[in-house]
């Protein structure tokens, strides 16, 4: 496997100071009383959950695409993607299997930045994310158009570990973590809802942790 670790550290925020980090951990106020949703248990570990193994990737051939119901479809090389405006946020992470990890610093490009560049069509209502391991996950468009939805390449100032989705993954702190595609390489805007990998297998399409929307 080829990875460009040095480059990742340099522009990932290894020099990030606390004041550069936007704290979005208070988003739970929108959904419930408790920061840790019902049925979740706080953990300091960061377990790995993948449907299959960790896929290889090559920074020279890696491509990220924005397709579907947009004005302009977009393609980015790894270097181009890394040059997009990005930020670091402190976020919580809720896994549908019952653990929550608080205060994770993720660095990356907001979903809204890509949506704006592509120009979302008026009839787009839903989004499908695709990944290098064949995983897919879907979300209503409005659940994606939030500042906390990031395409992230760094965790706590270090390159995102490959088993946690490096080089690039999505984080969705307002939704269960299966909505965040690891090894993400594309986002497609849809005019009709479609179901992703776990959603076709009975997991919730909306996945709101404060409503315990675990299964459909
Ligand atoms: N590409 C891809 N993304 C994925 C998965 C996967 O199998 N493949 N698993 C999902 C599930 S079910 C969860 S809970 C989280 C786990 O992220 P972690 O391994 O970093 O804890 O990733 C999600 N994203
Ligand atoms: Mo999961």
mmCIF file of C-alpha atoms in Angstrom, residues 79-156:
data_model
loop_
_atom_site.group_PDB
_atom_site.id
_atom_site.type_symbol
_atom_site.label_atom_id
_atom_site.label_comp_id
_atom_site.label_asym_id
_atom_site.label_seq_id
_atom_site.Cartn_x
_atom_site.Cartn_y
_atom_site.Cartn_z
ATOM 1 C CA UNK A 79 -3.658 16.864 -4.213
ATOM 2 C CA UNK A 80 -6.597 18.863 -5.526
ATOM 3 C CA UNK A 81 -8.857 17.590 -2.781
ATOM 4 C CA UNK A 82 -6.287 18.473 -0.137
ATOM 5 C CA UNK A 83 -6.123 22.028 -1.480
ATOM 6 C CA UNK A 84 -9.832 22.619 -0.832
ATOM 7 C CA UNK A 85 -10.762 24.917 2.071
ATOM 8 C CA UNK A 86 -10.764 22.833 5.240
ATOM 9 C CA UNK A 87 -11.136 23.174 8.968
ATOM 10 C CA UNK A 88 -10.764 21.255 12.205
ATOM 11 C CA UNK A 89 -13.749 20.472 14.397
ATOM 12 C CA UNK A 90 -14.117 18.811 17.763
ATOM 13 C CA UNK A 91 -16.925 16.303 17.372
ATOM 14 C CA UNK A 92 -18.584 13.332 19.044
ATOM 15 C CA UNK A 93 -18.900 9.953 17.322
ATOM 16 C CA UNK A 94 -21.846 7.614 17.973
ATOM 17 C CA UNK A 95 -21.714 4.020 16.735
ATOM 18 C CA UNK A 96 -25.020 2.223 16.255
ATOM 19 C CA UNK A 97 -23.619 -0.783 18.138
ATOM 20 C CA UNK A 98 -23.754 1.306 21.336
ATOM 21 C CA UNK A 99 -20.467 3.110 21.934
ATOM 22 C CA UNK A 100 -19.825 6.823 21.747
ATOM 23 C CA UNK A 101 -16.450 8.510 21.563
ATOM 24 C CA UNK A 102 -16.414 12.168 22.601
ATOM 25 C CA UNK A 103 -14.135 15.034 21.585
ATOM 26 C CA UNK A 104 -12.627 13.694 18.365
ATOM 27 C CA UNK A 105 -10.719 16.340 16.383
ATOM 28 C CA UNK A 106 -11.381 15.843 12.681
ATOM 29 C CA UNK A 107 -9.826 17.960 9.913
ATOM 30 C CA UNK A 108 -11.398 18.157 6.494
ATOM 31 C CA UNK A 109 -13.606 19.721 3.871
ATOM 32 C CA UNK A 110 -17.230 20.527 4.751
ATOM 33 C CA UNK A 111 -19.871 18.772 2.659
ATOM 34 C CA UNK A 112 -21.394 22.201 1.974
ATOM 35 C CA UNK A 113 -18.152 23.345 0.313
ATOM 36 C CA UNK A 114 -18.418 20.580 -2.305
ATOM 37 C CA UNK A 115 -22.172 21.087 -2.696
ATOM 38 C CA UNK A 116 -21.615 24.766 -3.386
ATOM 39 C CA UNK A 117 -18.861 24.116 -5.926
ATOM 40 C CA UNK A 118 -20.945 21.572 -7.831
ATOM 41 C CA UNK A 119 -24.201 23.523 -7.557
ATOM 42 C CA UNK A 120 -26.941 21.270 -6.198
ATOM 43 C CA UNK A 121 -29.885 20.872 -8.591
ATOM 44 C CA UNK A 122 -33.309 22.048 -7.391
ATOM 45 C CA UNK A 123 -34.713 18.529 -7.550
ATOM 46 C CA UNK A 124 -31.928 16.867 -5.522
ATOM 47 C CA UNK A 125 -33.349 15.401 -2.302
ATOM 48 C CA UNK A 126 -30.948 12.648 -1.299
ATOM 49 C CA UNK A 127 -27.268 11.729 -1.320
ATOM 50 C CA UNK A 128 -25.335 8.497 -1.830
ATOM 51 C CA UNK A 129 -21.716 8.147 -0.689
ATOM 52 C CA UNK A 130 -19.450 5.527 -2.258
ATOM 53 C CA UNK A 131 -16.187 4.058 -1.034
ATOM 54 C CA UNK A 132 -13.139 2.070 -2.137
ATOM 55 C CA UNK A 133 -14.340 -1.113 -0.398
ATOM 56 C CA UNK A 134 -17.687 -1.084 -2.232
ATOM 57 C CA UNK A 135 -19.509 0.343 0.785
ATOM 58 C CA UNK A 136 -22.285 2.821 0.204
ATOM 59 C CA UNK A 137 -24.440 4.844 2.571
ATOM 60 C CA UNK A 138 -27.270 7.259 1.930
ATOM 61 C CA UNK A 139 -28.698 10.305 3.679
ATOM 62 C CA UNK A 140 -31.420 12.840 2.986
ATOM 63 C CA UNK A 141 -29.815 15.929 1.459
ATOM 64 C CA UNK A 142 -30.807 18.146 4.388
ATOM 65 C CA UNK A 143 -28.927 15.839 6.775
ATOM 66 C CA UNK A 144 -25.779 16.386 4.700
ATOM 67 C CA UNK A 145 -26.041 20.163 4.363
ATOM 68 C CA UNK A 146 -24.721 20.826 7.857
ATOM 69 C CA UNK A 147 -21.399 22.328 8.863
ATOM 70 C CA UNK A 148 -20.483 19.211 10.873
ATOM 71 C CA UNK A 149 -20.512 16.850 7.896
ATOM 72 C CA UNK A 150 -16.853 16.694 6.888
ATOM 73 C CA UNK A 151 -14.715 14.771 4.422
ATOM 74 C CA UNK A 152 -11.850 14.246 6.822
ATOM 75 C CA UNK A 153 -8.234 13.135 6.378
ATOM 76 C CA UNK A 154 -6.862 13.803 9.867
ATOM 77 C CA UNK A 155 -7.807 12.678 13.351
ATOM 78 C CA UNK A 156 -6.318 14.477 16.355
#
